[in-house]
Short mmCIF file of N, CA and C in Angstrom, two decimals:
data_model
loop_
_atom_site.label_atom_id
_atom_site.label_comp_id
_atom_site.label_asym_id
_atom_site.label_seq_id
_atom_site.Cartn_x
_atom_site.Cartn_y
_atom_site.Cartn_z
N UNK F 151 97.63 90.13 125.83
CA UNK F 151 98.27 89.74 124.58
C UNK F 151 99.77 90.00 124.66
N UNK F 152 100.16 91.07 125.31
CA UNK F 152 101.57 91.42 125.39
C UNK F 152 102.37 90.33 126.10
N UNK F 153 101.79 89.69 127.12
CA UNK F 153 102.47 88.59 127.83
C UNK F 153 102.73 87.43 126.88
N UNK F 154 101.79 87.16 126.02
CA UNK F 154 101.92 86.04 125.09
C UNK F 154 103.12 86.24 124.16
N UNK F 155 103.30 87.47 123.69
CA UNK F 155 104.36 87.74 122.70
C UNK F 155 105.66 88.22 123.32
N UNK F 156 105.69 88.31 124.65
CA UNK F 156 106.92 88.62 125.40
C UNK F 156 107.67 89.82 124.84
N UNK F 157 106.95 90.90 124.57
CA UNK F 157 107.58 92.13 124.13
C UNK F 157 107.96 92.18 122.66
N UNK F 158 107.70 91.10 121.91
CA UNK F 158 108.00 91.13 120.47
C UNK F 158 106.90 91.91 119.77
N UNK F 159 107.27 93.02 119.17
CA UNK F 159 106.29 93.97 118.63
C UNK F 159 105.52 93.45 117.43
N UNK F 160 106.21 92.86 116.45
CA UNK F 160 105.53 92.45 115.22
C UNK F 160 104.44 91.40 115.48
N UNK F 161 104.74 90.30 116.17
CA UNK F 161 103.65 89.34 116.44
C UNK F 161 102.52 89.95 117.27
N UNK F 162 102.88 90.82 118.20
CA UNK F 162 101.86 91.48 119.02
C UNK F 162 100.94 92.33 118.15
N UNK F 163 101.51 93.15 117.28
CA UNK F 163 100.70 94.02 116.41
C UNK F 163 99.86 93.20 115.42
N UNK F 164 100.46 92.13 114.86
CA UNK F 164 99.71 91.28 113.94
C UNK F 164 98.52 90.65 114.63
N UNK F 165 98.71 90.19 115.85
CA UNK F 165 97.62 89.56 116.59
C UNK F 165 96.54 90.57 116.93
N UNK F 166 96.95 91.69 117.48
CA UNK F 166 95.99 92.70 117.93
C UNK F 166 95.20 93.28 116.76
N UNK F 167 95.90 93.70 115.72
CA UNK F 167 95.22 94.36 114.61
C UNK F 167 94.75 93.40 113.53
N UNK F 168 95.29 92.19 113.51
CA UNK F 168 94.81 91.18 112.57
C UNK F 168 93.37 90.80 112.85
N UNK F 169 93.05 90.59 114.13
CA UNK F 169 91.67 90.27 114.51
C UNK F 169 90.72 91.40 114.17
N UNK F 170 91.16 92.63 114.42
CA UNK F 170 90.32 93.79 114.07
C UNK F 170 90.11 93.86 112.56
N UNK F 171 91.16 93.55 111.80
CA UNK F 171 91.06 93.59 110.34
C UNK F 171 90.03 92.59 109.83
N UNK F 172 90.03 91.39 110.39
CA UNK F 172 89.05 90.38 109.98
C UNK F 172 87.64 90.87 110.30
N UNK F 173 87.46 91.50 111.46
CA UNK F 173 86.15 92.04 111.84
C UNK F 173 85.71 93.12 110.87
N UNK F 174 86.64 93.97 110.45
CA UNK F 174 86.31 95.06 109.52
C UNK F 174 85.98 94.50 108.14
N UNK F 175 86.72 93.50 107.68
CA UNK F 175 86.41 92.87 106.39
C UNK F 175 85.01 92.26 106.45
N UNK F 176 84.69 91.62 107.56
CA UNK F 176 83.35 91.05 107.73
C UNK F 176 82.28 92.15 107.64
N UNK F 177 82.54 93.28 108.25
CA UNK F 177 81.60 94.41 108.19
C UNK F 177 81.46 94.93 106.77
N UNK F 178 82.57 95.12 106.08
CA UNK F 178 82.54 95.67 104.73
C UNK F 178 81.87 94.73 103.73
N UNK F 179 82.16 93.44 103.82
CA UNK F 179 81.65 92.48 102.84
C UNK F 179 80.25 91.97 103.15
N UNK F 180 79.91 91.86 104.44
CA UNK F 180 78.67 91.20 104.82
C UNK F 180 77.78 92.02 105.75
N UNK F 181 78.20 93.25 106.04
CA UNK F 181 77.44 94.13 106.92
C UNK F 181 77.24 93.50 108.30
N UNK F 182 78.26 92.73 108.75
CA UNK F 182 78.24 92.11 110.06
C UNK F 182 79.57 92.35 110.74
N UNK F 183 79.57 93.10 111.83
CA UNK F 183 80.80 93.28 112.61
C UNK F 183 80.78 92.24 113.71
N UNK F 184 81.69 91.30 113.64
CA UNK F 184 81.79 90.25 114.63
C UNK F 184 83.09 90.51 115.40
N UNK F 185 82.96 90.70 116.71
CA UNK F 185 84.10 91.10 117.53
C UNK F 185 85.25 90.12 117.42
N UNK F 186 84.97 88.83 117.48
CA UNK F 186 86.02 87.82 117.40
C UNK F 186 85.59 86.73 116.42
N UNK F 187 85.81 86.95 115.12
CA UNK F 187 85.32 85.99 114.11
C UNK F 187 85.91 84.60 114.24
N UNK F 188 87.09 84.47 114.82
CA UNK F 188 87.74 83.16 114.89
C UNK F 188 87.57 82.49 116.25
N UNK F 189 86.56 82.89 116.97
CA UNK F 189 86.32 82.25 118.26
C UNK F 189 85.85 80.81 118.04
N UNK F 190 86.19 79.95 118.94
CA UNK F 190 85.79 78.56 118.81
C UNK F 190 84.42 78.26 119.41
N UNK F 191 83.82 79.23 120.08
CA UNK F 191 82.57 79.01 120.78
C UNK F 191 81.42 79.66 120.02
N UNK F 192 80.50 78.82 119.54
CA UNK F 192 79.34 79.31 118.80
C UNK F 192 78.13 78.46 119.19
N UNK F 193 76.96 79.08 119.15
CA UNK F 193 75.73 78.34 119.45
C UNK F 193 74.68 78.73 118.43
N UNK F 194 73.88 77.74 118.01
CA UNK F 194 72.87 77.97 116.98
C UNK F 194 71.63 77.13 117.27
N UNK F 195 70.52 77.57 116.73
CA UNK F 195 69.34 76.71 116.69
C UNK F 195 69.57 75.70 115.57
N UNK F 196 69.15 74.49 115.79
CA UNK F 196 69.39 73.41 114.83
C UNK F 196 68.83 73.75 113.44
N UNK F 197 67.64 74.30 113.36
CA UNK F 197 67.04 74.60 112.05
C UNK F 197 67.89 75.60 111.28
N UNK F 198 68.50 76.53 111.98
CA UNK F 198 69.33 77.55 111.34
C UNK F 198 70.62 76.94 110.80
N UNK F 199 71.29 76.15 111.58
CA UNK F 199 72.56 75.56 111.16
C UNK F 199 72.34 74.58 110.01
N UNK F 200 71.23 73.85 110.01
CA UNK F 200 70.92 72.93 108.91
C UNK F 200 70.66 73.70 107.62
N UNK F 201 70.05 74.86 107.73
CA UNK F 201 69.71 75.69 106.57
C UNK F 201 70.96 76.28 105.90
N UNK F 202 72.07 76.38 106.63
CA UNK F 202 73.27 77.03 106.08
C UNK F 202 74.02 76.17 105.07
N UNK F 203 73.85 74.85 105.08
CA UNK F 203 74.53 73.96 104.16
C UNK F 203 76.04 74.24 104.15
N UNK F 204 76.66 74.08 105.30
CA UNK F 204 78.07 74.40 105.47
C UNK F 204 78.97 73.37 104.80
N UNK F 205 80.04 73.85 104.17
CA UNK F 205 80.97 72.99 103.45
C UNK F 205 82.39 73.07 104.00
N UNK F 206 82.77 74.18 104.58
CA UNK F 206 84.15 74.44 104.98
C UNK F 206 84.53 73.64 106.23
N UNK F 207 85.83 73.58 106.43
CA UNK F 207 86.40 72.98 107.64
C UNK F 207 87.45 73.93 108.18
N UNK F 208 87.83 73.76 109.43
CA UNK F 208 88.86 74.60 110.01
C UNK F 208 88.39 76.03 110.20
N UNK F 209 89.35 76.97 110.14
CA UNK F 209 88.99 78.37 110.37
C UNK F 209 88.08 78.93 109.28
N UNK F 210 88.11 78.31 108.09
CA UNK F 210 87.23 78.77 107.02
C UNK F 210 85.77 78.60 107.41
N UNK F 211 85.48 77.64 108.29
CA UNK F 211 84.11 77.43 108.74
C UNK F 211 83.57 78.67 109.45
N UNK F 212 84.40 79.35 110.24
CA UNK F 212 83.96 80.57 110.91
C UNK F 212 83.55 81.62 109.88
N UNK F 213 84.34 81.78 108.83
CA UNK F 213 84.03 82.75 107.78
C UNK F 213 82.75 82.36 107.05
N UNK F 214 82.59 81.08 106.76
CA UNK F 214 81.40 80.61 106.04
C UNK F 214 80.14 80.85 106.86
N UNK F 215 80.20 80.62 108.15
CA UNK F 215 79.03 80.84 109.01
C UNK F 215 78.63 82.31 108.99
N UNK F 216 79.60 83.21 109.16
CA UNK F 216 79.30 84.65 109.15
C UNK F 216 78.71 85.06 107.81
N UNK F 217 79.32 84.63 106.72
CA UNK F 217 78.85 85.00 105.38
C UNK F 217 77.44 84.49 105.11
N UNK F 218 77.22 83.21 105.38
CA UNK F 218 75.92 82.64 105.05
C UNK F 218 74.80 83.18 105.95
N UNK F 219 75.11 83.46 107.20
CA UNK F 219 74.11 84.08 108.06
C UNK F 219 73.75 85.47 107.53
N UNK F 220 74.73 86.19 107.05
CA UNK F 220 74.44 87.53 106.53
C UNK F 220 73.67 87.44 105.21
N UNK F 221 73.99 86.47 104.35
CA UNK F 221 73.25 86.30 103.10
C UNK F 221 71.78 86.02 103.37
N UNK F 222 71.49 85.37 104.50
CA UNK F 222 70.11 85.04 104.86
C UNK F 222 69.50 86.07 105.80
N UNK F 223 70.19 87.19 105.98
CA UNK F 223 69.72 88.27 106.85
C UNK F 223 69.42 87.81 108.28
N UNK F 224 70.24 86.89 108.77
CA UNK F 224 70.10 86.43 110.14
C UNK F 224 70.96 87.29 111.05
N UNK F 225 70.48 87.53 112.23
CA UNK F 225 71.18 88.35 113.22
C UNK F 225 72.21 87.50 113.95
N UNK F 226 73.37 88.08 114.23
CA UNK F 226 74.41 87.40 115.00
C UNK F 226 74.48 88.08 116.36
N UNK F 227 74.15 87.35 117.39
CA UNK F 227 74.21 87.87 118.75
C UNK F 227 75.51 87.40 119.38
N UNK F 228 76.29 88.36 119.87
CA UNK F 228 77.54 88.01 120.54
C UNK F 228 77.35 88.19 122.04
N UNK F 229 77.75 87.18 122.77
CA UNK F 229 77.69 87.24 124.23
C UNK F 229 79.11 87.26 124.77
N UNK F 230 79.40 88.12 125.72
CA UNK F 230 80.77 88.17 126.25
C UNK F 230 81.12 86.92 127.03
N UNK F 231 82.34 86.49 126.86
CA UNK F 231 82.87 85.37 127.64
C UNK F 231 84.20 85.80 128.22
N UNK F 232 84.58 85.20 129.32
CA UNK F 232 85.87 85.51 129.93
C UNK F 232 86.95 84.78 129.14
N UNK F 233 87.99 85.50 128.81
CA UNK F 233 89.02 84.96 127.93
C UNK F 233 90.40 85.24 128.49
N UNK F 234 91.26 84.25 128.46
CA UNK F 234 92.65 84.41 128.87
C UNK F 234 93.53 83.94 127.71
N UNK F 235 94.30 84.85 127.08
CA UNK F 235 95.16 84.44 125.96
C UNK F 235 96.13 83.34 126.39
N UNK F 236 96.42 82.44 125.45
CA UNK F 236 97.30 81.32 125.76
C UNK F 236 98.55 81.36 124.88
N UNK F 237 99.60 80.78 125.39
CA UNK F 237 100.81 80.56 124.60
C UNK F 237 100.60 79.36 123.70
N UNK F 238 101.43 79.21 122.68
CA UNK F 238 101.31 78.06 121.80
C UNK F 238 101.43 76.75 122.58
N UNK F 239 102.35 76.71 123.54
CA UNK F 239 102.52 75.48 124.33
C UNK F 239 101.35 75.23 125.27
N UNK F 240 100.50 76.24 125.48
CA UNK F 240 99.31 76.08 126.32
C UNK F 240 98.08 75.73 125.48
N UNK F 241 98.26 75.66 124.16
CA UNK F 241 97.15 75.26 123.30
C UNK F 241 96.69 76.28 122.30
N UNK F 242 97.35 77.43 122.20
CA UNK F 242 96.97 78.43 121.19
C UNK F 242 97.17 77.82 119.81
N UNK F 243 96.16 77.92 118.98
CA UNK F 243 96.23 77.29 117.67
C UNK F 243 96.11 78.28 116.52
N UNK F 244 95.48 79.42 116.72
CA UNK F 244 95.26 80.39 115.65
C UNK F 244 96.56 81.12 115.34
N UNK F 245 96.90 81.20 114.05
CA UNK F 245 98.12 81.88 113.61
C UNK F 245 97.77 82.93 112.56
N UNK F 246 98.77 83.67 112.12
CA UNK F 246 98.56 84.67 111.07
C UNK F 246 98.07 83.99 109.79
N UNK F 247 98.50 82.78 109.54
CA UNK F 247 98.05 82.04 108.35
C UNK F 247 96.54 81.83 108.42
N UNK F 248 96.02 81.53 109.60
CA UNK F 248 94.57 81.36 109.76
C UNK F 248 93.83 82.66 109.46
N UNK F 249 94.39 83.78 109.89
CA UNK F 249 93.78 85.07 109.59
C UNK F 249 93.75 85.35 108.10
N UNK F 250 94.85 85.06 107.42
CA UNK F 250 94.92 85.25 105.97
C UNK F 250 93.93 84.33 105.26
N UNK F 251 93.84 83.08 105.70
CA UNK F 251 92.87 82.14 105.13
C UNK F 251 91.44 82.66 105.29
N UNK F 252 91.16 83.22 106.46
CA UNK F 252 89.81 83.72 106.73
C UNK F 252 89.47 84.88 105.80
N UNK F 253 90.39 85.82 105.66
CA UNK F 253 90.14 86.96 104.76
C UNK F 253 89.98 86.47 103.32
N UNK F 254 90.83 85.54 102.88
CA UNK F 254 90.69 84.98 101.54
C UNK F 254 89.32 84.32 101.36
N UNK F 255 88.90 83.56 102.36
CA UNK F 255 87.62 82.87 102.28
C UNK F 255 86.46 83.86 102.26
N UNK F 256 86.58 84.96 103.02
CA UNK F 256 85.56 86.02 102.94
C UNK F 256 85.47 86.55 101.51
N UNK F 257 86.61 86.81 100.90
CA UNK F 257 86.63 87.32 99.52
C UNK F 257 85.98 86.30 98.59
N UNK F 258 86.36 85.05 98.74
CA UNK F 258 85.80 83.97 97.91
C UNK F 258 84.28 83.89 98.06
N UNK F 259 83.81 83.90 99.30
CA UNK F 259 82.37 83.79 99.53
C UNK F 259 81.62 85.01 99.01
N UNK F 260 82.20 86.18 99.16
CA UNK F 260 81.51 87.41 98.78
C UNK F 260 81.46 87.60 97.27
N UNK F 261 82.58 87.31 96.59
CA UNK F 261 82.67 87.66 95.18
C UNK F 261 82.67 86.50 94.22
N UNK F 262 82.99 85.29 94.66
CA UNK F 262 83.04 84.17 93.76
C UNK F 262 81.89 83.20 93.98
N UNK F 263 81.79 82.66 95.18
CA UNK F 263 80.76 81.66 95.48
C UNK F 263 79.37 82.24 95.54
N UNK F 264 79.23 83.50 95.85
CA UNK F 264 77.91 84.13 95.98
C UNK F 264 77.14 84.07 94.67
N UNK F 265 77.85 84.16 93.56
CA UNK F 265 77.19 84.13 92.25
C UNK F 265 76.55 82.77 91.97
N UNK F 266 77.09 81.71 92.59
CA UNK F 266 76.56 80.36 92.39
C UNK F 266 75.29 80.12 93.19
N UNK F 267 75.07 80.91 94.25
CA UNK F 267 73.93 80.65 95.14
C UNK F 267 72.65 81.23 94.60
#
């Protein structure tokens, strides 16, 4: 991660601890600690994904999947993958705004939308 931010402390700290913060919010709100909630790689059984009735798009979809799986008491299995951080010009797309959106969506799903379900 340090190579990506070229010694700039603030972006480095936001990236490193922002991801941890999202994982902790997931644990507090949904009793699910997901190591990398904004990962683009996910796999599901078709019956399970159909049952979730997903509505979100973008990074909010990651939050919705975690929330709805926890509401249905489904287990989330994480498998390690080899990962190499990328620069923006190499295709990095996740930003601090995405992290803030994810935390907001967690709050929305936990305290607002949950009452409708």
